[in-house]
Amino acid sequence: MFHTCVIELSKSALEKNLAFIRSLIGEKTLMSSVVKGNAYGHGIEQFVPLAERCGIKHFSTFSADEAYRVQQMCRDKARIMIMGEITNDQLEWALENDVEFFVFELDRLKAAVHTARLVGKPATVHLELETGMNRTGLEPEVLEEACNFIAKNQAHVKLGGLCTHFAGAESIANYYRVRKQKIIFRRMSKWIKKKGLQPEHEHIACSAAVVRFPETHLQMVRVGIMQYGFWPSQEVIIEFLRDKPDKINPLTPLISWKSRVMDVKHIPEGEYIGYGTSYLANSNMKIATIPVGYGHGFSRSLSNQGRVLIHGQRVGTVGMVNMNAIMADVTLVEGVEKGDEVVLIGRQGENEITVSSFGDYSDQVNYELLTRLPHDIPRRVVG
Ligand SMILES: *Cc1c(COP(=O)(O)O)cnc(C)c1O
């Protein structure tokens, strides 16, 4: 491996997180593993086979390019569902490969039936209903036409599901908005079934809803962030642990991000370190240079603010974050040498750098920090 850093994914952490999610949703509800955003930065090519080994049989992506990558990696016959973008000219590929997709406007539905006739294979669609998110979703005005069209073309289109997405289930402030969405979904779903259409699965819950609204589990849930070992927000974990006697966080992050010391230097008192004058050595210092910078996803806003682990100790980074390097103050850490392991995210000895602590300094939420980890950092599955 020629890379300057590596991302490790822990299989045992994934098993633990999936067991926790299963304990919430029970045996009967299907779990779709959401792998958009390069599996939340974990790497589709590494995460999908790992998830399959842990029993996942259903994956959700945002777009067709991600679905293609998932499909290339699937060994068992997992189901793949596109929740967002697929263009009409990509539908042929989807149908031929049994890839399912959301429908939130009539054009895609009609194109799906048109393609199904050409390919000689039915399309499996999930009607995404507008319940208040106001992003994508079938409006009530076109619902009747959509249902009639499906009913008329049953040979070419199967109703894989009815679904919707909550506008912020991770925040208590959105309580009324989300409650209204639940009511509207129930009403629309009843109406559709009265018209004689029978969806295979109804699915509306994301991670936050899985924890906070058990009544939304239905036949399937779409879980992203929690399978990777992160809570959707601080509020969700606080609410979850509030009445648990042991207060133990049941989730463990899969991800660790590691590099190695590239050089060690002694800097005399009174010298500036790195570009410009943002860091002045107030005493004689020992500095370790680490070959990871903003070009590798270590945000520039962490200049003089970052934390890394070396020899099991938490040390601060000093000076500006460079494109390819950061400097850590290892003055008080004995025996640091070129080649020693550096942990940017994850555990080393007794200490841990969490994604969220990282995020606090660089003003990014977990979701953002993870998905911005560059795709070309190698990902490696560990036990
Ligand atoms: C991202 C996404 C999810 C998963 O959300 P998490 O909060 O990561 O569980 C579910 N459904 C849709 C439509 C999404 O876009």
XYZ file of C-alpha atoms and ligand atoms in Angstrom:
398
model
C 0.000 0.000 0.000
C 1.473 3.352 -1.066
C -1.065 5.620 0.628
C -0.260 7.983 3.483
C -3.274 6.954 5.535
C -5.861 4.203 5.777
C -9.467 3.838 6.912
C -10.294 0.667 8.835
C -13.798 -0.777 9.203
C -14.548 -2.989 12.187
C -16.646 -6.070 11.472
C -17.419 -6.689 15.139
C -18.698 -3.110 15.501
C -21.052 -3.587 12.564
C -22.350 -6.851 14.034
C -22.994 -5.110 17.321
C -24.794 -2.162 15.716
C -26.955 -4.420 13.559
C -27.897 -6.488 16.618
C -28.942 -3.296 18.393
C -31.062 -2.144 15.417
C -32.600 -5.628 15.252
C -33.487 -5.427 18.954
C -35.460 -2.264 18.164
C -37.250 -3.386 14.995
C -37.899 -7.029 15.880
C -37.543 -10.080 13.658
C -40.293 -9.349 11.140
C -39.236 -5.918 9.878
C -36.789 -5.902 6.977
C -33.789 -3.603 7.288
C -32.537 -1.812 4.223
C -28.932 -0.750 4.648
C -28.545 2.812 3.329
C -25.218 3.117 1.495
C -25.552 6.481 -0.253
C -22.621 8.906 -0.042
C -20.105 6.071 -0.627
C -21.651 4.181 2.317
C -21.375 7.333 4.450
C -17.703 7.519 3.548
C -16.975 3.930 4.574
C -16.528 2.846 0.939
C -19.251 0.977 -0.979
C -16.759 -1.601 -2.265
C -15.657 -2.562 1.251
C -18.863 -1.978 3.198
C -21.325 -3.863 0.976
C -19.574 -7.279 1.118
C -19.022 -6.788 4.848
C -22.710 -5.975 5.405
C -23.721 -9.013 3.334
C -21.526 -11.194 5.542
C -23.390 -9.736 8.526
C -26.743 -10.745 7.048
C -27.906 -7.632 5.149
C -30.068 -8.482 2.126
C -31.341 -5.057 1.069
C -29.407 -1.908 0.114
C -30.599 1.639 -0.576
C -28.646 4.185 -2.594
C -29.259 7.740 -3.686
C -28.422 7.309 -7.360
C -27.924 4.854 -10.188
C -24.123 5.124 -10.154
C -24.089 4.019 -6.514
C -26.579 1.231 -7.255
C -24.247 0.025 -10.016
C -21.333 -0.101 -7.584
C -23.417 -1.962 -4.997
C -24.557 -4.443 -7.608
C -20.958 -5.120 -8.680
C -20.086 -6.030 -5.094
C -23.112 -8.135 -4.136
C -22.439 -11.820 -3.978
C -25.833 -12.961 -2.719
C -29.027 -11.837 -4.346
C -29.462 -8.662 -2.294
C -32.200 -6.247 -3.317
C -31.070 -2.776 -4.387
C -33.286 0.311 -4.242
C -32.535 3.795 -5.622
C -34.153 6.463 -3.431
C -33.198 9.492 -5.519
C -31.836 10.052 -8.999
C -32.097 7.693 -11.918
C -32.515 9.162 -15.399
C -34.948 7.634 -17.878
C -32.115 6.285 -20.014
C -30.683 4.422 -16.994
C -33.973 2.572 -16.434
C -33.120 -0.186 -18.905
C -30.048 -1.123 -16.872
C -32.086 -1.009 -13.662
C -34.821 -3.292 -14.976
C -32.416 -5.784 -16.471
C -30.623 -6.019 -13.114
C -33.709 -6.059 -10.855
C -32.771 -2.695 -9.358
C -35.806 -1.008 -7.790
C -36.392 2.724 -7.558
C -38.521 5.465 -6.052
C -41.153 7.128 -8.240
C -42.170 10.663 -7.250
C -43.501 12.021 -10.535
C -45.485 10.632 -13.447
C -42.769 10.918 -16.072
C -40.539 8.349 -14.384
C -43.480 6.000 -13.865
C -44.439 6.188 -17.542
C -40.827 5.788 -18.634
C -40.537 2.733 -16.365
C -43.516 1.059 -18.033
C -42.239 2.021 -21.466
C -38.850 0.487 -20.654
C -40.468 -2.609 -19.150
C -42.225 -3.264 -22.452
C -38.930 -2.920 -24.336
C -36.936 -5.093 -21.965
C -39.708 -7.623 -21.418
C -39.301 -7.437 -17.656
C -41.460 -5.560 -15.142
C -40.197 -2.556 -13.178
C -40.433 -2.613 -9.387
C -41.274 0.861 -8.137
C -41.706 2.451 -4.740
C -44.193 5.318 -4.725
C -42.684 8.118 -2.677
C -45.575 10.082 -1.246
C -45.416 13.806 -0.463
C -46.256 14.105 3.217
C -44.507 17.360 4.113
C -40.782 17.056 3.428
C -41.380 19.017 0.215
C -38.293 17.722 -1.558
C -39.503 14.911 -3.799
C -42.768 13.004 -3.377
C -45.942 12.364 -5.365
C -48.472 15.136 -4.812
C -52.047 14.146 -3.961
C -53.196 15.711 -7.262
C -51.325 13.157 -9.371
C -51.749 10.188 -7.064
C -54.959 9.028 -8.699
C -53.437 9.121 -12.171
C -50.358 7.251 -10.902
C -52.468 4.544 -9.262
C -54.693 4.130 -12.312
C -51.635 3.887 -14.510
C -50.122 1.167 -12.315
C -53.419 -0.715 -12.168
C -53.681 -0.626 -15.962
C -50.091 -1.779 -16.496
C -49.758 -4.506 -13.899
C -47.862 -6.747 -16.282
C -45.107 -4.133 -16.549
C -44.906 -2.517 -13.145
C -44.891 -4.010 -9.654
C -45.586 -1.920 -6.579
C -42.549 -2.715 -4.433
C -43.455 -0.172 -1.818
C -45.123 2.942 -0.529
C -42.794 5.308 1.260
C -42.006 8.774 2.464
C -39.116 10.527 4.230
C -39.354 12.555 7.442
C -38.256 16.179 7.498
C -35.904 15.857 10.462
C -36.989 13.001 12.745
C -33.751 13.493 14.720
C -34.918 16.735 16.297
C -37.608 17.163 18.942
C -38.283 20.640 17.534
C -39.790 18.957 14.455
C -42.292 16.929 16.492
C -45.463 18.461 15.043
C -44.222 18.460 11.480
C -43.213 14.797 11.666
C -46.446 13.830 13.418
C -48.400 15.448 10.607
C -46.329 13.489 8.085
C -47.201 10.209 9.818
C -50.904 11.039 9.688
C -50.787 12.082 6.027
C -48.843 8.942 5.066
C -51.379 6.720 6.784
C -54.211 8.484 5.013
C -52.596 8.284 1.567
C -51.601 4.662 2.037
C -55.150 3.698 3.011
C -56.502 5.488 -0.020
C -54.086 3.682 -2.358
C -54.917 0.288 -0.909
C -58.637 1.022 -1.238
C -58.009 1.497 -4.943
C -56.935 -2.153 -4.975
C -53.159 -1.684 -5.073
C -51.153 -3.794 -2.647
C -47.591 -2.624 -1.949
C -45.054 -5.277 -0.984
C -43.487 -3.093 1.725
C -44.370 0.186 3.349
C -41.283 2.019 4.626
C -40.920 5.450 6.175
C -38.406 5.169 9.046
C -34.785 6.374 8.963
C -32.404 5.836 11.926
C -33.956 8.538 14.122
C -37.480 7.238 13.514
C -36.361 3.672 14.266
C -35.320 4.831 17.744
C -37.925 7.490 18.441
C -41.095 6.292 16.668
C -41.560 2.498 16.895
C -44.969 2.864 15.232
C -43.169 3.841 11.994
C -41.264 0.563 11.577
C -43.943 -1.030 9.333
C -42.556 -3.792 7.048
C -39.211 -2.177 6.304
C -36.893 0.517 7.698
C -34.140 2.386 5.869
C -31.202 2.722 8.225
C -28.077 4.712 7.398
C -26.063 6.454 10.083
C -26.813 4.050 12.986
C -25.438 0.947 11.297
C -22.103 2.793 11.032
C -22.216 3.363 14.785
C -23.325 7.005 14.972
C -26.444 8.650 16.349
C -28.442 10.883 14.014
C -28.120 13.715 16.553
C -27.217 14.329 20.205
C -30.910 14.612 21.011
C -31.614 11.062 19.895
C -28.985 9.474 22.145
C -29.940 11.659 25.111
C -33.587 10.737 24.711
C -32.728 7.050 24.236
C -30.474 6.799 27.311
C -32.651 8.946 29.572
C -34.549 6.071 31.120
C -31.927 3.343 30.668
C -30.383 2.467 34.042
C -26.888 1.674 32.715
C -26.502 4.667 30.316
C -24.302 2.611 28.025
C -24.128 3.716 24.402
C -25.113 0.618 22.386
C -23.497 1.870 19.165
C -19.815 1.544 18.184
C -18.314 3.376 15.212
C -16.923 1.068 12.536
C -14.446 3.571 11.272
C -10.863 4.332 12.285
C -8.615 6.665 10.329
C -4.906 6.081 10.742
C -1.597 7.398 9.474
C 2.057 7.357 10.527
C 4.605 9.868 11.744
C 6.583 11.157 8.765
C 9.234 13.178 10.562
C 10.131 14.387 14.066
C 11.784 17.765 14.666
C 12.970 19.873 17.594
C 11.929 23.534 17.401
C 13.634 26.172 19.579
C 11.591 28.633 21.634
C 10.572 31.759 19.715
C 10.173 30.120 16.279
C 6.956 30.024 14.243
C 5.776 26.604 13.119
C 4.394 26.001 9.614
C 2.990 28.612 7.229
C 2.720 32.173 8.473
C 2.622 33.221 12.065
C -0.396 31.357 13.422
C 1.688 29.275 15.840
C 4.615 30.502 17.905
C 6.663 28.058 19.956
C 6.643 29.533 23.466
C 9.197 27.020 24.630
C 11.444 24.415 23.073
C 9.148 21.946 21.314
C 9.164 18.558 19.623
C 6.928 18.332 16.553
C 5.753 15.264 14.620
C 4.725 15.803 11.010
C 1.864 13.600 9.761
C 1.258 13.142 6.007
C -2.467 13.979 6.070
C -3.927 17.394 5.255
C -7.024 19.113 3.932
C -6.469 17.283 0.635
C -7.193 14.077 2.570
C -10.273 15.464 4.308
C -8.607 16.888 7.432
C -10.406 20.216 7.403
C -8.385 23.456 7.275
C -10.687 24.845 9.932
C -8.889 22.442 12.303
C -5.758 24.617 12.061
C -4.327 24.923 15.610
C -7.382 22.960 16.812
C -6.980 19.342 15.720
C -6.348 16.392 18.028
C -4.597 13.141 17.178
C -3.454 10.113 19.163
C 0.217 9.117 19.256
C 1.578 6.468 21.664
C -1.916 6.359 23.184
C -1.780 10.039 24.131
C -4.019 12.814 22.880
C -1.945 15.654 21.419
C -2.904 18.882 19.661
C -1.991 19.877 16.134
C -0.120 23.145 15.767
C -0.092 25.641 12.915
C -2.145 25.628 9.757
C -3.449 22.405 8.251
C -1.517 22.029 4.979
C -2.704 20.323 1.823
C -0.809 17.155 2.702
C 0.441 17.560 6.231
C -0.318 18.486 9.811
C 2.096 18.970 12.691
C 1.417 17.588 16.158
C 2.958 18.774 19.404
C 4.661 15.701 20.851
C 6.930 17.586 23.250
C 5.622 15.575 26.219
C 5.405 12.201 24.454
C 8.535 10.134 24.909
C 10.233 8.248 22.142
C 8.120 9.306 19.160
C 9.773 8.147 15.950
C 9.215 8.203 12.246
C 6.779 5.397 11.334
C 4.834 5.408 14.615
C 1.082 4.984 14.263
C -1.081 8.118 14.421
C -4.845 7.858 14.952
C -6.900 10.701 13.459
C -10.277 9.086 14.203
C -10.760 6.065 16.440
C -9.064 4.435 19.423
C -5.471 4.017 20.481
C -4.807 2.566 23.902
C -7.177 4.125 26.419
C -7.998 7.179 24.326
C -10.354 7.893 21.477
C -10.906 10.672 18.949
C -14.568 10.607 17.997
C -16.000 11.760 14.684
C -18.285 14.124 16.536
C -15.461 15.816 18.496
C -13.713 16.280 15.189
C -16.934 17.656 13.769
C -17.391 20.151 16.610
C -14.108 21.887 15.770
C -14.691 21.951 12.047
C -18.447 22.725 12.265
C -19.502 19.608 10.366
C -22.155 17.094 11.387
C -21.212 13.380 11.432
C -22.967 12.806 8.110
C -20.945 15.535 6.390
C -17.542 14.684 7.808
C -17.914 10.997 6.940
C -19.126 11.478 3.384
C -16.347 13.964 2.636
C -13.608 11.458 3.433
C -11.863 11.126 0.066
C -12.794 8.044 -1.932
C -9.173 7.213 -2.721
C -8.053 6.612 0.865
C -7.833 2.816 1.053
C -10.486 1.116 3.218
C -9.607 -2.100 5.007
C -11.899 -4.414 6.952
C -10.579 -5.554 10.312
C -12.022 -8.054 12.815
C -30.449 9.079 3.998
C -31.804 8.509 3.976
C -32.187 7.557 4.926
C -31.283 7.124 6.075
O -31.118 8.160 6.997
P -30.276 7.921 8.353
O -30.593 9.105 9.174
O -28.845 7.903 7.949
O -30.728 6.640 8.902
C -33.449 7.005 4.801
N -34.278 7.387 3.800
C -33.944 8.310 2.881
C -34.909 8.676 1.809
C -32.698 8.912 2.942
O -32.361 9.820 2.028
